[in-house]
Each structure stands twice: as structure tokens, then as C-alpha cells.
mmCIF file of C-alpha atoms and ligand atoms in Angstrom:
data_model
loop_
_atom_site.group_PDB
_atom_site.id
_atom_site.type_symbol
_atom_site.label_atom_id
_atom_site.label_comp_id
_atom_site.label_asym_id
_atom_site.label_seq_id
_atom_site.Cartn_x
_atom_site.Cartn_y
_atom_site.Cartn_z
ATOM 1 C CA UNK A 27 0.000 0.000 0.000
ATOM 2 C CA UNK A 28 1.260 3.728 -0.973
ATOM 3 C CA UNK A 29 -0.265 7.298 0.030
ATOM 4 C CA UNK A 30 0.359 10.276 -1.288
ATOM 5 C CA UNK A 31 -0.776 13.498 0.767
ATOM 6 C CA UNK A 32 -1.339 17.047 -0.371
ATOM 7 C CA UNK A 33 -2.547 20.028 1.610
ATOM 8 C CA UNK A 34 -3.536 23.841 1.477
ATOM 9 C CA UNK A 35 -1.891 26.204 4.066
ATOM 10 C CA UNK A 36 -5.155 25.348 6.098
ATOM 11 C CA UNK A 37 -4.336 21.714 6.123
ATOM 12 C CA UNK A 38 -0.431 21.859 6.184
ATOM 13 C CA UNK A 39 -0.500 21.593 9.799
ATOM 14 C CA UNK A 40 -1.741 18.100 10.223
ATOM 15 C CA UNK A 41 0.663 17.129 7.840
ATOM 16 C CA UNK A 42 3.693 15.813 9.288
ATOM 17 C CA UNK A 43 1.416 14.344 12.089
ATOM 18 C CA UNK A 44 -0.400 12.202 9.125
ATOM 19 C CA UNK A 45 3.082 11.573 7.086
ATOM 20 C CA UNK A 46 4.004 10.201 11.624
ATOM 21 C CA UNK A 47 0.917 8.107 11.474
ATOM 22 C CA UNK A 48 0.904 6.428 8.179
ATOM 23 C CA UNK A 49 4.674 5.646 8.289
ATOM 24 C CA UNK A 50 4.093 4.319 11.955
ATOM 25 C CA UNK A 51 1.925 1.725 10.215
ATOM 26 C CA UNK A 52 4.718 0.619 7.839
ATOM 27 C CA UNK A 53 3.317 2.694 4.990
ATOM 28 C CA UNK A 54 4.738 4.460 2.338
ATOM 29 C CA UNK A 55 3.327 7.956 1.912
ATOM 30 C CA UNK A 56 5.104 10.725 -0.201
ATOM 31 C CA UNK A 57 4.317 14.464 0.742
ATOM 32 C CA UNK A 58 3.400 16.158 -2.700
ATOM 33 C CA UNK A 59 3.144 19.945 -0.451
ATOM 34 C CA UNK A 60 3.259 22.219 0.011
ATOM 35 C CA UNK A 61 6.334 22.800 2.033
ATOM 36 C CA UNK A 62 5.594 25.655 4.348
ATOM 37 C CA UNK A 63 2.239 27.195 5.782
ATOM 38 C CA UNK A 64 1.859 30.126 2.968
ATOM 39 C CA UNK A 65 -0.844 30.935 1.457
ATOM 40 C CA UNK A 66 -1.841 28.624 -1.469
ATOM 41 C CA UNK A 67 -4.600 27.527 -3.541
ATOM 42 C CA UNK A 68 -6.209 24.481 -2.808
ATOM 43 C CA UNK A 69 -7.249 23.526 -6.087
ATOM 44 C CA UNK A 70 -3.244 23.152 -7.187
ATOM 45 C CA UNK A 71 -2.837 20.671 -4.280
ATOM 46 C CA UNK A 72 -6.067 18.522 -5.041
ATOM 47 C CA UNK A 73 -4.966 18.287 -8.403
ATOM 48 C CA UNK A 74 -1.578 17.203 -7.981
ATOM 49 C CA UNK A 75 -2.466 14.275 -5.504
ATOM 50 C CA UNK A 76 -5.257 13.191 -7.684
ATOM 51 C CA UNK A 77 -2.768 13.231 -10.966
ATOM 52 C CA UNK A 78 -0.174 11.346 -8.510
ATOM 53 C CA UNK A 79 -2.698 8.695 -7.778
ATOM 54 C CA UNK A 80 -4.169 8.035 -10.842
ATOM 55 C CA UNK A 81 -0.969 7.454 -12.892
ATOM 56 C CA UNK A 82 0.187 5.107 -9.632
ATOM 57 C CA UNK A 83 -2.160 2.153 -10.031
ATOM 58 C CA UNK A 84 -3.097 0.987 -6.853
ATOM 59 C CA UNK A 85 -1.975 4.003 -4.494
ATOM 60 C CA UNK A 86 -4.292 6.273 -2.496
ATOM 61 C CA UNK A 87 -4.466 9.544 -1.155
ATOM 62 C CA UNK A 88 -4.766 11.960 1.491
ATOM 63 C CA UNK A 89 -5.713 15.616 1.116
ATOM 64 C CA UNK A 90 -6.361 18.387 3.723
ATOM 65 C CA UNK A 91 -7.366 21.626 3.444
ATOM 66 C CA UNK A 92 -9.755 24.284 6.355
ATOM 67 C CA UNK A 93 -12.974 22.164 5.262
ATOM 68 C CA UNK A 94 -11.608 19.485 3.095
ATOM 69 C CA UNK A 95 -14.313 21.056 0.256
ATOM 70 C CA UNK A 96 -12.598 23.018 -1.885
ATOM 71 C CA UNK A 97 -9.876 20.265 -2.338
ATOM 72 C CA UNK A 98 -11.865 17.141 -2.637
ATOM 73 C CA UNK A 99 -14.060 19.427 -5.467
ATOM 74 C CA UNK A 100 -10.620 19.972 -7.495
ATOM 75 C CA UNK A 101 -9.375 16.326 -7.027
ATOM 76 C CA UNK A 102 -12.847 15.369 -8.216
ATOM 77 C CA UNK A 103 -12.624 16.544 -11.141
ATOM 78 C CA UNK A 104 -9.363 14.777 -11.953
ATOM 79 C CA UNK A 105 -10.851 11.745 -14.523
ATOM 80 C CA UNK A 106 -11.355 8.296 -12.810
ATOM 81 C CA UNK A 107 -10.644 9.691 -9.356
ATOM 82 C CA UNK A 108 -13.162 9.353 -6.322
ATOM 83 C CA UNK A 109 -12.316 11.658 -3.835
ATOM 84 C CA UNK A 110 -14.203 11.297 -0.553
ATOM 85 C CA UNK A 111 -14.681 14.045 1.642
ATOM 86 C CA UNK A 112 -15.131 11.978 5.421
ATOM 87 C CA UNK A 113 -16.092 13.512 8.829
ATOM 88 C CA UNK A 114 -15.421 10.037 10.991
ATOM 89 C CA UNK A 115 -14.496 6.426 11.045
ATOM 90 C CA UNK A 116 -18.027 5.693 9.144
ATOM 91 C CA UNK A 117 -17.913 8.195 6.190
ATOM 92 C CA UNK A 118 -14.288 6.489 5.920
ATOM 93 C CA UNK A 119 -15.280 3.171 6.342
ATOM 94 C CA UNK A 120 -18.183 3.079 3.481
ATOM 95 C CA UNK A 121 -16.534 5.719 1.278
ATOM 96 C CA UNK A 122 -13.845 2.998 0.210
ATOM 97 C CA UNK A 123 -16.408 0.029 1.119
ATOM 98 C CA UNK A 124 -19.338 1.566 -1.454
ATOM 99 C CA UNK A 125 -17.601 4.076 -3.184
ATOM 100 C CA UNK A 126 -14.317 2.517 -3.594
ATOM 101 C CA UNK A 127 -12.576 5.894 -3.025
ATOM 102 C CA UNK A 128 -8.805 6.071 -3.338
ATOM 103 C CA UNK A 129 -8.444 9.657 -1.906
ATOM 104 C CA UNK A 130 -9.433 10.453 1.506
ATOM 105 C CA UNK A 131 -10.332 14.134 2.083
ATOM 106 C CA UNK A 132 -10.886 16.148 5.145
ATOM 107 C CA UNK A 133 -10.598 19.247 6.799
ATOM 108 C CA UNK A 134 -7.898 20.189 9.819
ATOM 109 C CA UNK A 135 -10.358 23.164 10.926
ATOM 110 C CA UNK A 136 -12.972 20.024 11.213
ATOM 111 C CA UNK A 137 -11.720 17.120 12.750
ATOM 112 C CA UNK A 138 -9.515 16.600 15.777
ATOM 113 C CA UNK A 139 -6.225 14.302 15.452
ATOM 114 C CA UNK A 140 -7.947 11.653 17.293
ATOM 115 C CA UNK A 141 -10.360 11.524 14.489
ATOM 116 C CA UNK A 142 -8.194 11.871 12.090
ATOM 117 C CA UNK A 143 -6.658 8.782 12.935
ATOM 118 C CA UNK A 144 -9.594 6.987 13.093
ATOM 119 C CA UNK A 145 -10.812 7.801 9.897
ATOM 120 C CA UNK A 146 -7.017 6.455 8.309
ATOM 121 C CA UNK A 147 -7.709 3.372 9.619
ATOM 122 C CA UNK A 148 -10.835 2.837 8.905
ATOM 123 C CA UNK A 149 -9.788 3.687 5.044
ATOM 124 C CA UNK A 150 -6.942 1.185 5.315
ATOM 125 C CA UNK A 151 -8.332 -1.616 6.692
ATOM 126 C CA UNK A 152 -11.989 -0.990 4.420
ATOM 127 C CA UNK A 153 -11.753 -3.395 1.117
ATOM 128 C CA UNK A 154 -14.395 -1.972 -1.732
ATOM 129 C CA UNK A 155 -17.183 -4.900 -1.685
ATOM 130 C CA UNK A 156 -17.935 -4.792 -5.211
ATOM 131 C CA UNK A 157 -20.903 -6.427 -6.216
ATOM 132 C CA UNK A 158 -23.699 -3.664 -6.635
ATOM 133 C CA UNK A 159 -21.858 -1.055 -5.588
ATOM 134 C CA UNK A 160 -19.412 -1.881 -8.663
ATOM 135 C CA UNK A 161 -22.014 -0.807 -10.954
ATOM 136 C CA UNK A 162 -22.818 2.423 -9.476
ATOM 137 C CA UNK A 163 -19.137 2.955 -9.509
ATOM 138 C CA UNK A 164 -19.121 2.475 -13.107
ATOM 139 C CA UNK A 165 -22.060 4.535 -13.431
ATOM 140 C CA UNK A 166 -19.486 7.461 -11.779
ATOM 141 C CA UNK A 167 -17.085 6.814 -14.653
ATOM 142 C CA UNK A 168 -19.417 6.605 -17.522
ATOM 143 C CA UNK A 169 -20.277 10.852 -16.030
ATOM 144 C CA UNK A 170 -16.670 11.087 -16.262
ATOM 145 C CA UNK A 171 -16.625 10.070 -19.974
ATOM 146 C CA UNK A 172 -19.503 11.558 -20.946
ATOM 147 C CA UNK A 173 -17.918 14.735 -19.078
ATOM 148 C CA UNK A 174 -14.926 14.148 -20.892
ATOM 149 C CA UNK A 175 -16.292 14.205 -24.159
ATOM 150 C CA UNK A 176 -17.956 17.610 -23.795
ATOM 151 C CA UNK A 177 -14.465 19.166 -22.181
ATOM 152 C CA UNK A 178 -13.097 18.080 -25.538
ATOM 153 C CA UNK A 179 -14.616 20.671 -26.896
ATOM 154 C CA UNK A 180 -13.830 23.713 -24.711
ATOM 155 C CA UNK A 181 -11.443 25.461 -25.238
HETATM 156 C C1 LIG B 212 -8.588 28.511 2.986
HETATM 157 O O1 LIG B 212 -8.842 29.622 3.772
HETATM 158 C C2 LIG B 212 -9.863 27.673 2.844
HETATM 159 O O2 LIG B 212 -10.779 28.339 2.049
HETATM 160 C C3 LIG B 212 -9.541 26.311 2.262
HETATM 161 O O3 LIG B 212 -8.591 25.671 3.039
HETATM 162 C C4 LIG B 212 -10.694 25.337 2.154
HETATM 163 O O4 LIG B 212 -11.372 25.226 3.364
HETATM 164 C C5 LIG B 212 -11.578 25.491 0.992
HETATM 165 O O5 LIG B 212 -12.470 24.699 0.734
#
């Protein structure tokens, strides 16, 4: 299993503390940014992570900003990537059990550490089940397609 994590300057606080916990697991988890706690624009950061997971079959992610809404939107829009914006251990637990997300999203000016971690391993230790939530996964990437066919023509 491999992580990547991005952040905003809202989230860049929790992110050593995250990079601590995953590695703590025996994890590998690569810090994509930013490197201080300036200002920057979450949408750069959701990007990047989403970009880093979907050309690294297999990985996941981890992205933080104040709400976790601004960069779960941008990663979201990133084709084949589910993003999933989580609150606790449950929203983590059935966002990669349903919704087979591979990028957990939340926000530091939300959640408490103790959270936090409870939400990582919930994601971690959560296999997708398939079955009929496969098909309404599929149903998520045939809106990607179709999206992708009308972004083909804006320019
Ligand atoms: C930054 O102030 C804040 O807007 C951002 O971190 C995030 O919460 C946006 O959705």
C-alpha cells in the first residue's frame, strides 16, 4: 500500500502528524506539499495528488485543506478519481467500502487528530465490496466520460 498526501496552508499543519501516522503503520506515503504554511490555492494541491494517484495504479491519497471542500471538489474533477470528503471512522469506512474511493479528504479546521486517525484506519483496513456497488461505480465513470467528451470541446 502507498499514500500520497497534499494540503492547502489550512491543512499543512496536520501534515507531518499524518506523514508520523501512516509511516508508523509501515506505509509508504510521499508528501506532494506544500512545504511551508503560505498561502496557497487548494485547487493546485487537489490536483496534484489526484494526478499522482491516478498514474500510480493501486496508491491512495490523502488531502487536507480548512474544510476538506474546496480540495476534494478539485481532485474530483481529476478523470477516474473518487475523492471522498469523510467527517469520521463511518464516512471512511463506506466511502472505500461503497464508493471505492482512493483519496481520503478532510478538513484540519474540522476534525480533531484523534479523528483523524480513526478515519485512516478505517480507510486502510476498508476493502471496496464490489458487487452492486461496482455498478454504481461504473455509473461514476461513464459521467466522467460523458464529461470528458464535452471538455473536448472547450477550449
Ligand atoms: C482557505 O482559507 C480555505 O478556504 C480552504 O482551506 C478550504 O477550506 C476550501 O475549501
Amino acid at each position: 500500500m502507498k499514500f500520497y498526501i497534499a494540503t492547502d496552508h489550512a491543512g499543512f499543519h496536520y501534515k507531518e502528524q499524518v506523514k508520523d501516522y501512516i509511516k508508523s503503520k509501515g506505509i509508504e506515503i510521499i508528501d506532494l506539499g506544500p512545504d511551508s504554511a503560505d498561502r496557497v490555492d487548494y485547487p493546485d494541491y487537489g490536483k496534484k495528488c489526484a494526478e499522482a494517484v491516478k498514474n500510480d495504479e493501486g496508491s491512495f491519497g490523502i488531502i487536507i485543506c480548512g474544510t476538506g471542500i474546496g480540495i476534494s471538489m478539485a481532485a474530483n474533477k481529476v478523470e477516474g478519481i473518487r475523492a471522498a470528503l469523510c467527517h469520521d471512522a463511518y464516512t471512511a469506512t463506506m466511502a472505500r467500502a461503497h464508493n471505492n474511493a482512493q483519496i481520503l479528504a478532510f478538513g484540519e479546521r474540522v476534525v480533531g487528530m484523534g479523528v483523524v486517525q480513526s478515519m485512516i484506519d478505517a480507510f486502510i483496513e476498508t476493502e471496496f465490496e464490489g458487487g452492486r456497488h461496482a455498478a454504481r461505480v461504473e455509473k461514476i465513470n461513464e459521467i466522467d466520460k460523458e464529461r470528458c467528451s464535452y471538455g473536448a470541446d472547450i477550449k
